[in-house]
XYZ file of C-alpha atoms in Angstrom:
441
model
C 22.920 -123.280 74.098
C 23.541 -126.456 76.200
C 23.019 -124.469 79.418
C 19.738 -123.075 78.086
C 18.514 -126.555 77.066
C 19.515 -127.872 80.442
C 17.639 -125.021 82.168
C 14.611 -125.640 79.957
C 14.741 -129.297 80.783
C 14.944 -128.834 84.476
C 12.105 -126.191 84.351
C 9.957 -128.620 82.380
C 10.736 -131.463 84.873
C 9.719 -129.386 87.808
C 6.618 -128.142 86.120
C 5.452 -131.583 85.390
C 6.166 -132.745 88.926
C 4.354 -129.585 90.154
C 1.146 -130.543 88.119
C 1.612 -134.138 89.165
C 1.770 -133.514 92.927
C -1.079 -130.941 92.597
C -3.323 -133.398 90.908
C -2.687 -136.463 93.045
C -5.669 -137.251 95.239
C -5.129 -140.892 95.944
C -2.926 -141.493 98.991
C -0.308 -144.119 98.331
C 0.115 -144.435 102.061
C 0.434 -148.076 102.888
C 3.956 -149.605 103.318
C 5.686 -149.633 99.951
C 8.429 -151.917 98.780
C 9.951 -151.530 95.307
C 12.984 -152.062 93.321
C 14.485 -149.267 91.114
C 16.836 -150.536 88.438
C 19.136 -148.350 86.347
C 16.989 -145.299 86.752
C 18.400 -141.934 85.554
C 15.370 -139.719 86.543
C 16.618 -136.550 88.349
C 13.580 -136.657 90.580
C 11.256 -139.573 91.544
C 8.089 -138.826 93.450
C 7.261 -141.670 95.865
C 4.238 -140.613 97.950
C 2.096 -137.755 99.085
C 0.987 -137.791 102.684
C -0.871 -135.530 105.095
C 0.964 -135.422 108.547
C -0.185 -134.397 112.045
C 2.374 -132.936 114.546
C 3.212 -136.585 115.364
C 4.092 -137.779 111.885
C 6.945 -140.143 110.968
C 8.758 -141.270 107.812
C 10.716 -144.395 107.654
C 13.011 -145.083 104.694
C 14.973 -148.217 104.195
C 17.344 -148.635 101.199
C 19.396 -151.703 100.250
C 21.649 -153.037 97.496
C 22.507 -149.520 96.327
C 24.659 -148.980 93.312
C 25.165 -146.174 90.857
C 27.268 -145.575 87.771
C 27.968 -142.651 85.464
C 29.553 -142.236 82.058
C 30.737 -138.725 82.885
C 32.544 -138.648 86.182
C 32.566 -140.209 89.696
C 29.176 -139.399 91.199
C 28.930 -137.496 94.506
C 27.015 -139.589 97.083
C 25.797 -136.309 98.697
C 23.907 -135.556 95.509
C 21.610 -138.620 96.012
C 19.069 -138.044 98.617
C 15.547 -138.562 99.836
C 13.743 -135.440 100.878
C 10.305 -134.068 101.946
C 8.682 -131.088 100.291
C 5.537 -129.448 101.690
C 2.710 -128.577 99.407
C 3.147 -124.901 100.140
C 6.889 -124.998 99.201
C 6.318 -126.776 95.833
C 5.575 -123.589 93.866
C 8.667 -121.803 95.372
C 10.836 -124.792 94.347
C 9.428 -124.508 90.754
C 10.508 -120.802 90.667
C 13.925 -121.639 91.856
C 14.369 -124.325 89.203
C 13.595 -121.767 86.459
C 16.335 -119.329 87.807
C 19.269 -121.754 87.522
C 20.567 -123.945 84.558
C 22.306 -126.286 87.083
C 19.653 -126.409 89.788
C 19.634 -129.187 92.373
C 16.631 -129.337 94.728
C 18.872 -130.635 97.452
C 20.497 -127.117 97.701
C 17.131 -125.510 98.379
C 16.138 -124.346 101.761
C 12.501 -125.331 101.019
C 13.327 -129.007 101.176
C 13.941 -131.346 104.174
C 16.773 -133.626 103.373
C 16.325 -137.023 105.019
C 18.797 -139.662 103.729
C 21.811 -139.316 101.434
C 23.925 -142.069 99.986
C 26.816 -140.580 101.978
C 25.188 -142.083 105.123
C 25.101 -145.699 103.716
C 26.722 -148.449 105.735
C 29.284 -150.979 104.558
C 26.595 -153.123 103.054
C 25.400 -150.056 100.923
C 22.218 -149.917 102.833
C 20.505 -147.781 105.511
C 17.410 -147.767 107.611
C 16.358 -144.442 109.157
C 13.287 -142.960 110.772
C 12.541 -139.252 110.818
C 9.856 -137.300 112.826
C 7.662 -134.669 111.143
C 6.684 -132.012 113.765
C 5.146 -129.410 111.525
C 1.661 -130.564 110.409
C 0.923 -130.389 106.653
C 0.769 -132.209 103.389
C 4.213 -133.460 102.205
C 5.535 -135.236 99.193
C 8.465 -137.639 99.434
C 11.001 -137.360 96.674
C 14.296 -139.003 95.668
C 16.711 -136.591 93.903
C 19.589 -137.582 91.693
C 21.583 -134.483 91.049
C 24.556 -136.329 89.325
C 24.078 -135.901 85.655
C 23.674 -139.016 83.404
C 23.889 -141.350 86.409
C 22.055 -144.692 86.696
C 20.755 -145.673 90.184
C 19.665 -149.157 91.304
C 18.374 -149.764 94.739
C 15.705 -151.527 96.823
C 13.389 -149.047 98.688
C 10.927 -149.510 101.437
C 8.887 -146.565 102.774
C 6.523 -146.049 105.558
C 4.660 -142.788 106.322
C 2.324 -142.663 109.322
C 0.970 -140.548 112.126
C 0.701 -141.494 115.816
C -2.632 -141.144 117.450
C -3.166 -140.199 121.143
C -2.575 -143.667 122.301
C 0.737 -144.013 120.415
C -0.601 -146.399 117.745
C 0.394 -145.881 114.158
C -2.193 -144.548 111.670
C -1.034 -145.229 108.110
C -3.837 -143.177 106.582
C -3.033 -139.541 106.090
C -4.660 -136.855 108.062
C -7.881 -136.109 106.303
C -8.391 -139.708 105.119
C -8.331 -141.518 108.527
C -12.267 -141.138 108.515
C -12.694 -143.123 105.351
C -13.198 -146.635 106.916
C -16.121 -145.321 108.894
C -17.451 -143.327 105.915
C -17.407 -146.253 103.565
C -18.971 -148.468 106.170
C -21.929 -146.033 106.682
C -22.532 -145.969 102.924
C -22.423 -149.760 102.841
C -25.219 -149.879 105.501
C -27.122 -147.355 103.463
C -26.890 -149.287 100.237
C -27.695 -152.595 102.020
C -30.894 -151.068 103.418
C -31.533 -149.688 99.843
C -31.230 -153.234 98.445
C -33.648 -154.529 101.102
C -36.232 -151.816 100.147
C -35.763 -152.707 96.445
C -36.357 -156.332 97.007
C -39.537 -155.532 98.958
C -40.713 -153.297 96.076
C -40.054 -155.867 93.480
C -41.778 -158.595 95.533
C -44.781 -156.396 96.175
C -45.142 -155.578 92.424
C -43.780 -158.910 91.162
C -46.327 -158.917 88.196
C -44.618 -155.692 86.975
C -41.041 -156.781 87.432
C -38.857 -156.907 84.249
C -35.448 -158.261 83.709
C -33.886 -154.839 84.040
C -35.135 -154.792 87.697
C -33.072 -157.821 88.511
C -29.959 -156.134 86.883
C -30.655 -152.971 89.004
C -30.895 -155.177 92.176
C -27.489 -156.790 91.186
C -26.008 -153.345 90.765
C -27.056 -152.365 94.281
C -25.574 -155.555 95.699
C -22.233 -154.923 93.891
C -22.086 -151.362 95.004
C -22.645 -152.416 98.631
C -20.016 -155.040 98.503
C -17.651 -152.530 96.808
C -18.129 -150.158 99.731
C -17.697 -152.963 102.274
C -14.400 -154.066 100.745
C -13.290 -150.456 100.475
C -14.015 -149.940 104.164
C -12.125 -153.128 105.149
C -9.262 -152.170 102.747
C -8.769 -148.724 104.326
C -9.184 -150.171 107.878
C -6.331 -152.607 107.454
C -4.250 -149.955 105.693
C -4.936 -147.622 108.691
C -3.880 -150.058 111.419
C -1.144 -152.102 109.621
C -0.079 -150.328 106.462
C -1.227 -153.205 104.226
C -4.652 -154.235 102.924
C -4.353 -157.833 103.830
C -5.918 -158.891 100.581
C -8.974 -156.760 100.778
C -7.751 -154.624 97.864
C -8.122 -157.604 95.564
C -11.733 -158.004 96.574
C -12.256 -154.229 96.319
C -10.983 -154.121 92.722
C -13.215 -157.246 91.786
C -16.366 -155.729 93.088
C -15.433 -152.215 91.779
C -14.987 -153.738 88.263
C -18.352 -155.596 88.397
C -20.088 -152.502 89.794
C -18.561 -150.229 87.171
C -19.635 -152.471 84.304
C -23.069 -152.949 85.733
C -23.662 -149.327 86.322
C -22.832 -148.265 82.767
C -24.719 -151.227 81.417
C -27.906 -150.406 83.502
C -27.867 -146.696 82.471
C -27.462 -147.768 78.743
C -30.382 -150.328 79.050
C -32.640 -148.007 80.938
C -31.786 -145.279 78.500
C -32.774 -147.379 75.562
C -35.987 -148.497 77.221
C -35.039 -152.098 77.097
C -37.409 -154.378 79.020
C -39.780 -151.471 79.547
C -40.550 -150.368 76.052
C -39.103 -153.208 73.943
C -37.757 -156.658 74.712
C -34.707 -156.241 72.287
C -31.870 -153.843 71.568
C -31.253 -152.220 68.264
C -27.913 -152.721 66.451
C -26.550 -149.307 67.393
C -27.414 -149.834 71.113
C -25.591 -153.137 71.014
C -22.616 -151.426 69.663
C -22.645 -148.875 72.483
C -22.486 -151.816 74.996
C -19.757 -153.472 72.950
C -17.761 -150.164 73.331
C -18.560 -149.380 77.007
C -17.991 -152.778 78.523
C -14.470 -153.402 77.062
C -13.550 -149.785 78.001
C -14.687 -150.395 81.493
C -12.462 -153.521 81.717
C -9.497 -151.307 80.647
C -10.494 -148.559 83.016
C -10.525 -150.927 86.013
C -7.147 -152.256 84.912
C -5.810 -148.718 84.872
C -7.483 -147.992 88.249
C -5.797 -151.125 89.765
C -2.444 -150.041 88.418
C -2.851 -146.496 89.783
C -3.931 -147.685 93.177
C -1.403 -150.456 93.691
C 1.708 -148.733 92.470
C 2.346 -144.982 92.756
C 3.926 -141.988 90.936
C 7.416 -143.667 91.346
C 6.303 -145.941 88.358
C 7.575 -144.396 85.081
C 4.256 -145.106 83.312
C 2.037 -144.045 86.156
C 1.141 -140.688 84.662
C 0.271 -142.487 81.381
C -2.135 -144.824 83.220
C -3.795 -141.836 84.796
C -4.281 -140.285 81.418
C -5.635 -143.599 80.042
C -8.188 -143.830 82.901
C -9.264 -140.161 82.386
C -9.741 -140.537 78.586
C -11.631 -143.813 79.001
C -13.856 -142.332 81.682
C -14.765 -139.357 79.413
C -15.497 -141.781 76.509
C -17.753 -143.901 78.643
C -19.663 -140.924 80.104
C -20.240 -139.582 76.565
C -21.286 -142.939 75.255
C -23.967 -143.605 77.743
C -25.752 -140.332 76.907
C -26.409 -141.349 73.247
C -28.912 -144.116 73.884
C -31.106 -141.644 76.032
C -31.020 -139.022 73.306
C -31.866 -141.682 70.763
C -34.901 -142.810 72.855
C -36.126 -139.185 73.233
C -35.953 -138.492 69.505
C -37.592 -141.879 68.689
C -40.489 -141.217 71.144
C -40.961 -137.612 69.670
C -41.247 -139.082 66.129
C -43.579 -141.794 67.331
C -45.897 -139.365 69.129
C -46.637 -137.686 65.692
C -48.140 -140.920 64.258
C -49.467 -143.407 66.760
C -52.251 -141.409 68.255
C -51.222 -142.069 71.900
C -50.334 -138.647 73.098
C -50.736 -139.131 76.831
C -48.488 -142.204 76.887
C -45.856 -140.680 74.674
C -45.878 -137.496 76.798
C -45.275 -139.516 79.964
C -42.441 -141.329 78.230
C -40.879 -138.190 76.970
C -41.066 -136.514 80.243
C -39.497 -139.448 81.992
C -36.702 -139.855 79.588
C -35.906 -136.151 79.608
C -35.848 -136.208 83.470
C -33.552 -139.190 83.311
C -31.212 -137.493 80.806
C -30.943 -134.511 83.094
C -30.350 -136.669 86.156
C -27.436 -138.623 84.289
C -25.825 -135.441 83.087
C -26.073 -133.870 86.530
C -24.637 -136.998 88.107
C -21.727 -137.194 85.740
C -21.023 -133.371 85.957
C -21.014 -133.545 89.779
C -18.918 -136.618 90.252
C -16.312 -135.814 87.545
C -16.022 -132.034 87.821
C -17.386 -130.872 91.201
C -15.852 -133.660 93.296
C -12.510 -133.239 91.491
C -12.682 -129.437 92.340
C -13.422 -130.242 95.952
C -10.280 -132.588 96.065
C -8.236 -129.792 94.694
C -9.361 -126.901 96.857
C -10.036 -128.671 100.175
C -7.347 -128.546 102.882
C -5.531 -131.760 103.307
C -7.245 -132.243 106.701
C -10.626 -132.487 104.914
C -9.839 -134.764 101.948
C -12.654 -137.016 103.190
C -15.173 -134.399 102.368
C -14.700 -134.936 98.625
C -15.236 -138.717 99.062
C -18.338 -138.085 101.050
C -19.656 -135.753 98.438
C -19.094 -138.211 95.673
C -20.800 -141.043 97.577
C -23.737 -138.819 98.514
C -24.078 -137.906 94.884
C -23.901 -141.527 93.852
C -26.574 -142.564 96.396
C -28.870 -139.789 95.297
C -28.470 -140.771 91.752
C -29.249 -144.423 92.442
C -32.251 -143.371 94.428
C -33.729 -141.127 91.750
C -33.019 -143.679 89.005
C -34.485 -146.526 90.908
C -37.497 -144.465 91.898
C -38.162 -143.399 88.280
C -37.983 -146.912 86.896
C -39.377 -148.951 89.720
C -41.742 -151.927 89.034
C -45.241 -150.496 89.783
C -48.517 -151.613 88.217
C -49.306 -148.053 86.884
C -45.876 -146.968 85.581
C -45.682 -143.594 83.941
C -45.055 -145.384 80.702
C -48.581 -146.693 80.745
C -50.734 -143.901 82.154
C -53.705 -143.367 79.884
C -56.696 -141.251 80.620
C -59.237 -139.376 78.351
C -58.584 -136.029 79.911
C -54.880 -136.587 80.062
C -54.917 -137.618 76.433
C -56.433 -134.348 75.319
C -54.095 -132.314 77.485
C -51.075 -134.262 76.216
C -52.040 -133.684 72.706
C -52.053 -129.905 73.278
C -48.638 -130.069 75.040
C -47.010 -132.161 72.278
C -48.236 -129.660 69.673
C -46.843 -126.681 71.634
C -43.627 -128.210 72.910
C -40.935 -130.036 70.959
C -39.082 -131.573 73.860
C -35.761 -130.310 72.745
C -32.969 -131.092 75.173
């Protein structure tokens, strides 16, 4: 019975790690320094990295100690090892075939540093070349049962370029600094065009247009900081403080984006100068959730899977993102229903038809944007080869830029906005359309 339970526990552990490694898309590639205290986990995942044929792993451990309540632990059964993405599934199968399975005995793993090789100060600093290109995960295995491990760990994973310089971004993400900089320039130009349009039609500018301009500015600054962050990680392994600015602008941008979508979806500042109580409640829900989502994002980005609660933070971020995406749809639906009801009584068919058409288009654009960035982009990250991880980032940024362009075009400040188009012939045609079509979503 105990053997069966042990086998089930090991199989469950490897299945969890298999899913974890498969779903990790953020590269925790900069130099990491951490302290592990009285940790009994059989396996600890540190990083996931894409290597070229000139890859290297540096591992430094210090102040190592371990204790067990059962027997004297074997130092050879503590080890750091690399595991390729292709071998991960095979290791999972092996773990299900033995109740006392230790990954260090598998020929699929590349053992790097065992506690047997520690010096007199119970520390070690080793560098290992990686000559076979691929995506690898760095693990620490503790195959001594019921043993607590304490140690300081410093890891570096990098590739060498043709000039011999270190590149701390994994293969497939080394293009990200240039990619983010290009999109920063695109949004900066977008902001210039928006300022020009608002100035040219200043008599039609509403408060929401200033918020939309602020959103463009925050998005541009977010991308600029992301470019600088990745650049310094690429060349030095540390972000030099740009990660702090990145998280600040990412937070402001996230809150502004959901706020603008909610306000535009309710028709605030276009159709009415105030928000109804239920619309205020949506904002009161979305904004605090965005605060929590950005805290989770910062924890995920600044730590790594070696943190015991790292998977929990990922789940928190995912749940919050789903809730926010669902919440911002409701105001648009409410506006469409309200306009449909109004069209039956106020006698302004053409105006109501224009409003209904605009809001239905906006509804479809928002749903399409959320579907693409949350599902299609995630699918691209999963199926793309490790050398082309930048493609999913490019696809996500292209989708965001297209969404911003469509939304800003639809709700730009123009003297003859679709909200206010009224013509006698259009009025009669609109009445016929409203009688024939219910504008169901």
